[in-house]
Amino acid sequence: MTKALVLGGGGVTGIAWELGVLCGLQRAGVPLGDADVVIGTSAGSVVGTVIAAGIDLEVAVAQQEVGHNGDRRGETRDGDASQTSGAGQNSGAGRNGDASRNGDASRNGDAGRSSGAGRDGDAGRNGGAEARAEGERRGGTGRLLAALAVLTDPAVPVREGRVRVGEYALAATTRDEASYVAGMAAILPVRQWPKRDLRITAVDTGDGRDVVFDAASGAPLELAVAASCAVPGLMPPITIDGRRYMDGGIRLGAGADLAAGADHLVVIAPMAWIDRDRIETEMASTGAGKTLLIDPDEAALEAMGQNFMDPGRRAAAARAGLRQGAAVADAVRAVWPS
């Protein structure tokens, strides 16, 4: 019986909300930290590291109330995740051991979804024009979403679209790579890959390939997370073995397809409103008999705001996650064996 936890991207507010959901579930008696495999994309790579390393979620959530300089305003000079997420760093919490592996179990084929309300203007269903329109509606980071609309344009081949975004990422003026990596390393609770199976997604800027980093890949953990979180135009692509990598979210979806072979699958996706159909297709492709998608409900979306890189929204997003985690506990319990 294999259990897979997939954590999608969602910027600074996504980190806070995901941590809140996981902590809320834990408080309700449904901890997901015993997952056999944890798959993280962008914000999910930070939260995935927290979960896979067995960090105290209560501590990680409490840190969402604290600003980068130790104040409780939750505000910093910019929206860089490396300056704002505070996802369990220096918590001193005990680690859980590596989960035991079990063989395949019979599947019963039922699937579930929890949460909330989907958004109009679904980029996956309606293509690039709607993605651009939704991007403009969302303002600041909306301009980024509009720039990424090529990824959902049906007239542009997938790899070609990613290469175009890669060119944009490489040409953008951002903070330097070394300081960005140092900032990301500072927010991680561990420096070495956890014993638990942690997989982190990224995309090659040069050829648009999907890449999955894990302990066997040889990539340092902080570089893998920095690459997965390197939002084009906001953070620099990350150099690993001579290649430059950008945000794993550029592959779209949530990375649930990487959980192929799991028997039980829970996907927590802060930005499912962009491409719910694609995420559900990924989930179906795994063959898991028990699945559940958790995405922000309307109250959580309101708490997170329209700018997913706004550090001032961290505390509200975490509180919304705590509430929603408790609310969906029974649905999770139905698909996640104890």
mmCIF file of C-alpha atoms in Angstrom:
data_model
loop_
_atom_site.group_PDB
_atom_site.id
_atom_site.type_symbol
_atom_site.label_atom_id
_atom_site.label_comp_id
_atom_site.label_asym_id
_atom_site.label_seq_id
_atom_site.Cartn_x
_atom_site.Cartn_y
_atom_site.Cartn_z
ATOM 1 C CA MET A 1 0.000 0.000 0.000
ATOM 2 C CA THR A 2 1.908 3.069 -1.273
ATOM 3 C CA LYS A 3 0.906 6.570 -0.205
ATOM 4 C CA ALA A 4 1.919 9.613 -2.248
ATOM 5 C CA LEU A 5 1.617 13.264 -1.245
ATOM 6 C CA VAL A 6 1.858 15.838 -4.031
ATOM 7 C CA LEU A 7 2.387 19.508 -3.192
ATOM 8 C CA GLY A 8 1.845 22.049 -5.951
ATOM 9 C CA GLY A 9 3.223 25.518 -6.546
ATOM 10 C CA GLY A 10 1.763 28.747 -5.244
ATOM 11 C CA GLY A 11 4.413 31.233 -4.197
ATOM 12 C CA VAL A 12 4.824 32.664 -0.723
ATOM 13 C CA THR A 13 1.134 32.458 0.119
ATOM 14 C CA GLY A 14 1.001 28.920 -1.258
ATOM 15 C CA ILE A 15 3.737 27.816 1.129
ATOM 16 C CA ALA A 16 1.836 29.287 4.073
ATOM 17 C CA TRP A 17 -1.510 27.800 3.026
ATOM 18 C CA GLU A 18 -0.055 24.328 2.363
ATOM 19 C CA LEU A 19 1.668 24.295 5.757
ATOM 20 C CA GLY A 20 -1.619 25.359 7.359
ATOM 21 C CA VAL A 21 -3.584 22.608 5.602
ATOM 22 C CA LEU A 22 -1.067 19.954 6.629
ATOM 23 C CA CYS A 23 -0.980 21.188 10.207
ATOM 24 C CA GLY A 24 -4.772 21.393 10.334
ATOM 25 C CA LEU A 25 -4.999 17.806 9.139
ATOM 26 C CA GLN A 26 -2.439 16.729 11.716
ATOM 27 C CA ARG A 27 -4.426 18.416 14.492
ATOM 28 C CA ALA A 28 -7.515 16.552 13.267
ATOM 29 C CA GLY A 29 -5.695 13.236 13.549
ATOM 30 C CA VAL A 30 -4.868 12.783 9.861
ATOM 31 C CA PRO A 31 -1.119 13.396 9.508
ATOM 32 C CA LEU A 32 0.257 13.059 5.976
ATOM 33 C CA GLY A 33 3.899 12.985 7.031
ATOM 34 C CA ASP A 34 3.947 9.199 6.707
ATOM 35 C CA ALA A 35 3.743 9.413 2.913
ATOM 36 C CA ASP A 36 5.994 6.937 1.118
ATOM 37 C CA VAL A 37 6.773 9.516 -1.540
ATOM 38 C CA VAL A 38 6.535 13.305 -1.414
ATOM 39 C CA ILE A 39 6.511 15.243 -4.699
ATOM 40 C CA GLY A 40 7.025 18.990 -4.564
ATOM 41 C CA THR A 41 6.782 21.673 -7.217
ATOM 42 C CA SER A 42 7.915 25.251 -6.599
ATOM 43 C CA ALA A 43 6.323 26.270 -3.268
ATOM 44 C CA GLY A 44 5.576 22.580 -2.825
ATOM 45 C CA SER A 45 9.285 21.775 -2.932
ATOM 46 C CA VAL A 46 9.803 23.896 0.192
ATOM 47 C CA VAL A 47 6.830 22.378 2.004
ATOM 48 C CA GLY A 48 7.782 18.928 0.735
ATOM 49 C CA THR A 49 11.209 19.300 2.314
ATOM 50 C CA VAL A 50 9.564 20.238 5.619
ATOM 51 C CA ILE A 51 7.300 17.181 5.484
ATOM 52 C CA ALA A 52 9.917 14.715 4.246
ATOM 53 C CA ALA A 53 12.381 15.839 6.921
ATOM 54 C CA GLY A 54 9.808 15.371 9.682
ATOM 55 C CA ILE A 55 9.846 18.994 10.824
ATOM 56 C CA ASP A 56 7.313 20.073 13.454
ATOM 57 C CA LEU A 57 4.409 21.553 11.497
ATOM 58 C CA GLU A 58 3.254 23.607 14.470
ATOM 59 C CA VAL A 59 6.609 25.383 14.443
ATOM 60 C CA ALA A 60 6.552 25.810 10.670
ATOM 61 C CA VAL A 61 3.074 27.355 10.772
ATOM 62 C CA ALA A 62 3.978 29.626 13.681
ATOM 63 C CA GLN A 63 6.854 30.979 11.624
ATOM 64 C CA GLN A 64 4.407 32.185 8.998
ATOM 65 C CA GLU A 65 3.393 34.827 11.548
ATOM 66 C CA VAL A 66 6.959 36.083 11.796
ATOM 67 C CA GLY A 67 8.663 38.420 9.321
ATOM 68 C CA HIS A 68 12.099 37.672 7.905
ATOM 69 C CA ASN A 69 13.770 39.930 10.468
ATOM 70 C CA GLY A 70 11.900 38.397 13.378
ATOM 71 C CA ASP A 71 9.013 40.861 13.514
ATOM 72 C CA ARG A 72 5.388 39.733 13.320
ATOM 73 C CA ARG A 73 4.334 41.897 10.423
ATOM 74 C CA GLY A 74 5.100 39.219 7.843
ATOM 75 C CA GLU A 75 6.503 41.915 5.594
ATOM 76 C CA THR A 76 9.831 42.185 3.793
ATOM 77 C CA ARG A 77 11.428 44.340 1.177
ATOM 78 C CA ASP A 78 10.303 42.146 -1.710
ATOM 79 C CA GLY A 79 8.255 39.120 -2.574
ATOM 80 C CA ASP A 80 11.148 36.712 -2.901
ATOM 81 C CA ALA A 81 10.269 33.372 -1.340
ATOM 82 C CA SER A 82 13.826 33.054 -0.045
ATOM 83 C CA GLN A 83 13.262 36.160 2.074
ATOM 84 C CA THR A 84 9.783 35.439 3.309
ATOM 85 C CA SER A 85 8.619 31.859 3.598
ATOM 86 C CA GLY A 86 10.184 30.886 6.907
ATOM 87 C CA ALA A 87 9.097 27.307 6.298
ATOM 88 C CA GLY A 88 10.442 25.564 9.353
ATOM 89 C CA GLN A 89 14.011 26.811 9.254
ATOM 90 C CA ASN A 90 16.028 26.356 12.425
ATOM 91 C CA SER A 91 13.072 24.696 14.082
ATOM 92 C CA GLY A 92 15.167 22.149 15.901
ATOM 93 C CA ALA A 93 12.270 19.741 15.564
ATOM 94 C CA GLY A 94 12.826 16.026 15.652
ATOM 95 C CA ARG A 95 12.820 14.114 12.353
ATOM 96 C CA ASN A 96 10.643 11.165 11.506
ATOM 97 C CA GLY A 97 12.339 8.063 10.251
ATOM 98 C CA ASP A 98 12.108 6.789 6.695
ATOM 99 C CA ALA A 99 8.755 5.274 5.924
ATOM 100 C CA SER A 100 8.612 1.544 5.311
ATOM 101 C CA ARG A 101 7.655 0.516 1.775
ATOM 102 C CA ASN A 102 4.778 -1.775 0.999
ATOM 103 C CA GLY A 103 3.868 -3.700 -2.081
ATOM 104 C CA ASP A 104 0.986 -2.986 -4.426
ATOM 105 C CA ALA A 105 -2.478 -3.288 -3.003
ATOM 106 C CA SER A 106 -5.740 -3.848 -4.804
ATOM 107 C CA ARG A 107 -7.404 -0.672 -6.057
ATOM 108 C CA ASN A 108 -11.028 0.148 -5.781
ATOM 109 C CA GLY A 109 -11.045 2.906 -8.360
ATOM 110 C CA ASP A 110 -12.872 5.567 -6.409
ATOM 111 C CA ALA A 111 -11.673 9.134 -6.587
ATOM 112 C CA GLY A 112 -12.413 12.273 -4.660
ATOM 113 C CA ARG A 113 -11.871 15.978 -4.643
ATOM 114 C CA SER A 114 -12.103 18.490 -1.855
ATOM 115 C CA SER A 115 -12.264 22.089 -1.621
ATOM 116 C CA GLY A 116 -13.146 24.658 -3.152
ATOM 117 C CA ALA A 117 -14.455 26.578 -5.726
ATOM 118 C CA GLY A 118 -12.860 26.551 -9.124
ATOM 119 C CA ARG A 119 -12.132 29.796 -10.910
ATOM 120 C CA ASP A 120 -13.584 30.994 -14.180
ATOM 121 C CA GLY A 121 -11.054 31.509 -16.943
ATOM 122 C CA ASP A 122 -9.433 28.104 -16.519
ATOM 123 C CA ALA A 123 -6.228 28.314 -18.492
ATOM 124 C CA GLY A 124 -6.142 24.615 -19.270
ATOM 125 C CA ARG A 125 -9.608 24.543 -20.790
ATOM 126 C CA ASN A 126 -9.692 27.868 -22.534
ATOM 127 C CA GLY A 127 -6.139 28.453 -23.710
ATOM 128 C CA GLY A 128 -3.782 31.390 -23.845
ATOM 129 C CA ALA A 129 -6.293 34.214 -24.309
ATOM 130 C CA GLU A 130 -8.099 33.437 -21.063
ATOM 131 C CA ALA A 131 -4.783 32.984 -19.242
ATOM 132 C CA ARG A 132 -3.729 36.443 -20.369
ATOM 133 C CA ALA A 133 -7.068 37.925 -19.337
ATOM 134 C CA GLU A 134 -6.924 36.281 -15.910
ATOM 135 C CA GLY A 135 -3.338 37.441 -15.577
ATOM 136 C CA GLU A 136 -4.247 41.054 -16.207
ATOM 137 C CA ARG A 137 -7.129 40.785 -13.733
ATOM 138 C CA ARG A 138 -4.783 39.636 -10.988
ATOM 139 C CA GLY A 139 -2.465 42.634 -11.334
ATOM 140 C CA GLY A 140 1.262 42.443 -10.235
ATOM 141 C CA THR A 141 1.891 38.740 -10.517
ATOM 142 C CA GLY A 142 -0.884 38.713 -13.094
ATOM 143 C CA ARG A 143 1.533 40.245 -15.567
ATOM 144 C CA LEU A 144 3.729 37.209 -15.015
ATOM 145 C CA LEU A 145 0.778 34.887 -15.618
ATOM 146 C CA ALA A 146 0.043 36.777 -18.812
ATOM 147 C CA ALA A 147 3.652 36.314 -19.957
ATOM 148 C CA LEU A 148 3.323 32.584 -19.296
ATOM 149 C CA ALA A 149 0.166 32.306 -21.395
ATOM 150 C CA VAL A 150 2.215 30.738 -24.202
ATOM 151 C CA LEU A 151 2.282 27.570 -22.109
ATOM 152 C CA THR A 152 -1.450 27.084 -22.561
ATOM 153 C CA ASP A 153 -1.679 28.249 -26.161
ATOM 154 C CA PRO A 154 -2.824 25.192 -28.150
ATOM 155 C CA ALA A 155 -1.078 26.571 -31.251
ATOM 156 C CA VAL A 156 2.344 26.325 -29.558
ATOM 157 C CA PRO A 157 3.970 22.884 -29.006
ATOM 158 C CA VAL A 158 4.600 22.184 -25.323
ATOM 159 C CA ARG A 159 8.395 22.110 -25.446
ATOM 160 C CA GLU A 160 8.537 25.172 -27.688
ATOM 161 C CA GLY A 161 6.385 27.111 -25.240
ATOM 162 C CA ARG A 162 8.666 26.163 -22.369
ATOM 163 C CA VAL A 163 11.765 27.158 -24.333
ATOM 164 C CA ARG A 164 10.214 30.571 -24.985
ATOM 165 C CA VAL A 165 9.574 30.993 -21.283
ATOM 166 C CA GLY A 166 13.127 29.816 -20.629
ATOM 167 C CA GLU A 167 14.472 32.522 -22.921
ATOM 168 C CA TYR A 168 12.384 35.065 -21.034
ATOM 169 C CA ALA A 169 13.732 33.766 -17.709
ATOM 170 C CA LEU A 170 17.355 33.873 -18.844
ATOM 171 C CA ALA A 171 17.031 37.417 -20.217
ATOM 172 C CA ALA A 172 15.219 38.879 -17.206
ATOM 173 C CA THR A 173 16.955 41.172 -14.742
ATOM 174 C CA THR A 174 16.724 39.557 -11.307
ATOM 175 C CA ARG A 175 18.831 39.247 -8.185
ATOM 176 C CA ASP A 176 22.047 37.290 -8.724
ATOM 177 C CA GLU A 177 21.955 33.514 -8.628
ATOM 178 C CA ALA A 178 24.355 33.086 -5.693
ATOM 179 C CA SER A 179 22.416 35.337 -3.313
ATOM 180 C CA TYR A 180 19.117 33.786 -4.345
ATOM 181 C CA VAL A 181 20.416 30.269 -3.654
ATOM 182 C CA ALA A 182 21.842 31.410 -0.319
ATOM 183 C CA GLY A 183 18.463 32.849 0.617
ATOM 184 C CA MET A 184 16.661 29.646 -0.304
ATOM 185 C CA ALA A 185 19.174 27.551 1.637
ATOM 186 C CA ALA A 186 18.519 29.718 4.689
ATOM 187 C CA ILE A 187 14.797 28.932 4.753
ATOM 188 C CA LEU A 188 15.215 25.173 4.397
ATOM 189 C CA PRO A 189 15.107 23.188 7.642
ATOM 190 C CA VAL A 190 17.766 20.707 6.474
ATOM 191 C CA ARG A 191 20.798 20.779 4.195
ATOM 192 C CA GLN A 192 20.858 17.130 3.134
ATOM 193 C CA TRP A 193 18.190 15.199 1.274
ATOM 194 C CA PRO A 194 15.792 13.530 3.747
ATOM 195 C CA LYS A 195 15.688 9.761 3.935
ATOM 196 C CA ARG A 196 12.064 9.780 2.842
ATOM 197 C CA ASP A 197 11.541 9.694 -0.935
ATOM 198 C CA LEU A 198 11.380 13.387 -1.890
ATOM 199 C CA ARG A 199 11.079 14.360 -5.554
ATOM 200 C CA ILE A 200 11.406 17.955 -6.722
ATOM 201 C CA THR A 201 10.407 19.166 -10.172
ATOM 202 C CA ALA A 202 12.065 21.754 -12.404
ATOM 203 C CA VAL A 203 12.196 22.603 -16.103
ATOM 204 C CA ASP A 204 15.321 22.983 -18.267
ATOM 205 C CA THR A 205 15.384 26.503 -19.729
ATOM 206 C CA GLY A 206 17.353 25.357 -22.771
ATOM 207 C CA ASP A 207 15.203 22.555 -24.121
ATOM 208 C CA GLY A 208 12.032 22.629 -22.024
ATOM 209 C CA ARG A 209 12.534 19.165 -20.549
ATOM 210 C CA ASP A 210 10.862 18.096 -17.311
ATOM 211 C CA VAL A 211 13.456 17.260 -14.685
ATOM 212 C CA VAL A 212 12.939 15.524 -11.353
ATOM 213 C CA PHE A 213 15.615 15.936 -8.708
ATOM 214 C CA ASP A 214 15.900 13.496 -5.825
ATOM 215 C CA ALA A 215 18.572 12.180 -3.490
ATOM 216 C CA ALA A 216 19.963 9.968 -6.258
ATOM 217 C CA SER A 217 20.228 12.825 -8.764
ATOM 218 C CA GLY A 218 23.398 14.225 -7.255
ATOM 219 C CA ALA A 219 21.948 17.754 -7.122
ATOM 220 C CA PRO A 220 22.337 19.508 -3.760
ATOM 221 C CA LEU A 221 18.978 19.910 -2.035
ATOM 222 C CA GLU A 222 19.181 23.719 -1.860
ATOM 223 C CA LEU A 223 19.867 23.939 -5.607
ATOM 224 C CA ALA A 224 16.982 21.614 -6.432
ATOM 225 C CA VAL A 225 14.565 23.667 -4.319
ATOM 226 C CA ALA A 226 15.923 26.977 -5.640
ATOM 227 C CA ALA A 227 15.486 25.742 -9.215
ATOM 228 C CA SER A 228 11.953 24.507 -8.564
ATOM 229 C CA CYS A 229 11.048 27.910 -7.068
ATOM 230 C CA ALA A 230 12.798 30.031 -9.739
ATOM 231 C CA VAL A 231 9.779 31.880 -11.119
ATOM 232 C CA PRO A 232 10.729 33.275 -14.561
ATOM 233 C CA GLY A 233 11.314 37.007 -14.416
ATOM 234 C CA LEU A 234 11.339 37.092 -10.609
ATOM 235 C CA MET A 235 14.191 34.754 -9.713
ATOM 236 C CA PRO A 236 17.216 33.657 -11.760
ATOM 237 C CA PRO A 237 17.352 30.206 -13.347
ATOM 238 C CA ILE A 238 19.623 27.892 -11.346
ATOM 239 C CA THR A 239 22.766 26.223 -12.642
ATOM 240 C CA ILE A 240 23.078 22.498 -11.932
ATOM 241 C CA ASP A 241 25.744 20.512 -13.782
ATOM 242 C CA GLY A 242 26.065 23.183 -16.427
ATOM 243 C CA ARG A 243 22.342 23.436 -17.219
ATOM 244 C CA ARG A 244 19.978 26.251 -16.166
ATOM 245 C CA TYR A 245 16.686 25.294 -14.566
ATOM 246 C CA MET A 246 13.512 27.237 -13.806
ATOM 247 C CA ASP A 247 10.324 26.834 -11.812
ATOM 248 C CA GLY A 248 8.808 23.348 -11.894
ATOM 249 C CA GLY A 249 5.417 24.981 -12.256
ATOM 250 C CA ILE A 250 6.278 25.687 -15.894
ATOM 251 C CA ARG A 251 5.425 22.047 -16.598
ATOM 252 C CA LEU A 252 1.840 22.983 -15.532
ATOM 253 C CA GLY A 253 -0.421 20.778 -13.460
ATOM 254 C CA ALA A 254 0.829 19.798 -10.013
ATOM 255 C CA GLY A 255 3.246 16.966 -10.763
ATOM 256 C CA ALA A 256 0.756 14.315 -9.672
ATOM 257 C CA ASP A 257 1.667 12.177 -12.695
ATOM 258 C CA LEU A 258 5.014 11.535 -10.999
ATOM 259 C CA ALA A 259 3.154 9.493 -8.363
ATOM 260 C CA ALA A 260 2.424 6.710 -10.873
ATOM 261 C CA GLY A 261 1.961 3.385 -9.097
ATOM 262 C CA ALA A 262 0.744 4.863 -5.814
ATOM 263 C CA ASP A 263 -2.313 3.300 -4.218
ATOM 264 C CA HIS A 264 -3.356 6.353 -2.216
ATOM 265 C CA LEU A 265 -2.821 9.877 -3.509
ATOM 266 C CA VAL A 266 -3.480 13.290 -1.971
ATOM 267 C CA VAL A 267 -2.715 16.404 -4.000
ATOM 268 C CA ILE A 268 -2.602 19.820 -2.321
ATOM 269 C CA ALA A 269 -2.587 22.485 -5.021
ATOM 270 C CA PRO A 270 -2.774 26.201 -4.122
ATOM 271 C CA MET A 271 -3.199 27.268 -7.758
ATOM 272 C CA ALA A 272 -5.533 24.565 -9.016
ATOM 273 C CA TRP A 273 -7.839 27.301 -10.323
ATOM 274 C CA ILE A 274 -5.394 27.749 -13.216
ATOM 275 C CA ASP A 275 -5.569 24.198 -14.521
ATOM 276 C CA ARG A 276 -7.839 21.884 -12.543
ATOM 277 C CA ASP A 277 -8.551 19.612 -15.519
ATOM 278 C CA ARG A 278 -4.851 18.974 -16.081
ATOM 279 C CA ILE A 279 -4.297 18.128 -12.413
ATOM 280 C CA GLU A 280 -7.231 15.720 -12.400
ATOM 281 C CA THR A 281 -5.867 14.088 -15.566
ATOM 282 C CA GLU A 282 -2.478 13.702 -13.872
ATOM 283 C CA MET A 283 -4.141 12.092 -10.879
ATOM 284 C CA ALA A 284 -6.102 9.655 -13.032
ATOM 285 C CA SER A 285 -2.920 8.658 -14.878
ATOM 286 C CA THR A 286 -1.315 7.347 -11.677
ATOM 287 C CA GLY A 287 -3.734 4.424 -11.392
ATOM 288 C CA ALA A 288 -4.230 5.188 -7.690
ATOM 289 C CA GLY A 289 -7.428 3.703 -6.330
ATOM 290 C CA LYS A 290 -7.973 6.405 -3.718
ATOM 291 C CA THR A 291 -7.314 10.027 -4.691
ATOM 292 C CA LEU A 292 -8.171 13.465 -3.376
ATOM 293 C CA LEU A 293 -7.450 16.983 -4.623
ATOM 294 C CA ILE A 294 -7.382 19.760 -2.031
ATOM 295 C CA ASP A 295 -7.329 23.309 -3.339
ATOM 296 C CA PRO A 296 -8.152 26.638 -1.690
ATOM 297 C CA ASP A 297 -11.807 27.292 -0.999
ATOM 298 C CA GLU A 298 -13.228 30.766 -1.512
ATOM 299 C CA ALA A 299 -12.295 31.948 1.968
ATOM 300 C CA ALA A 300 -8.718 30.731 1.495
ATOM 301 C CA LEU A 301 -8.464 32.417 -1.901
ATOM 302 C CA GLU A 302 -9.592 35.652 -0.301
ATOM 303 C CA ALA A 303 -7.027 35.277 2.483
ATOM 304 C CA MET A 304 -4.225 34.532 0.017
ATOM 305 C CA GLY A 305 -5.034 37.539 -2.149
ATOM 306 C CA GLN A 306 -4.284 38.117 -5.797
ATOM 307 C CA ASN A 307 -0.499 38.366 -5.456
ATOM 308 C CA PHE A 308 0.904 34.937 -4.603
ATOM 309 C CA MET A 309 4.269 36.520 -3.739
ATOM 310 C CA ASP A 310 2.842 38.914 -1.124
ATOM 311 C CA PRO A 311 4.567 38.177 2.212
ATOM 312 C CA GLY A 312 2.007 40.286 4.027
ATOM 313 C CA ARG A 313 -0.554 37.552 3.300
ATOM 314 C CA ARG A 314 1.420 34.696 4.855
ATOM 315 C CA ALA A 315 -0.258 34.712 8.247
ATOM 316 C CA ALA A 316 -3.770 34.931 6.823
ATOM 317 C CA ALA A 317 -2.999 32.180 4.309
ATOM 318 C CA ALA A 318 -1.660 29.896 7.033
ATOM 319 C CA ARG A 319 -4.744 30.472 9.189
ATOM 320 C CA ALA A 320 -6.979 29.735 6.195
ATOM 321 C CA GLY A 321 -5.043 26.532 5.634
ATOM 322 C CA LEU A 322 -5.457 25.479 9.257
ATOM 323 C CA ARG A 323 -9.203 25.981 9.002
ATOM 324 C CA GLN A 324 -9.478 24.184 5.687
ATOM 325 C CA GLY A 325 -7.282 21.305 6.826
ATOM 326 C CA ALA A 326 -9.670 20.658 9.701
ATOM 327 C CA ALA A 327 -12.650 20.960 7.345
ATOM 328 C CA VAL A 328 -11.387 18.347 4.881
ATOM 329 C CA ALA A 329 -10.033 15.918 7.479
ATOM 330 C CA ASP A 330 -12.839 13.373 7.010
ATOM 331 C CA ALA A 331 -12.396 13.434 3.217
ATOM 332 C CA VAL A 332 -8.654 12.843 3.602
ATOM 333 C CA ARG A 333 -9.194 10.118 6.177
ATOM 334 C CA ALA A 334 -11.323 8.255 3.637
ATOM 335 C CA VAL A 335 -8.443 7.973 1.162
ATOM 336 C CA TRP A 336 -5.377 7.931 3.424
ATOM 337 C CA PRO A 337 -4.889 4.815 5.544
ATOM 338 C CA SER A 338 -3.522 5.309 9.040
#
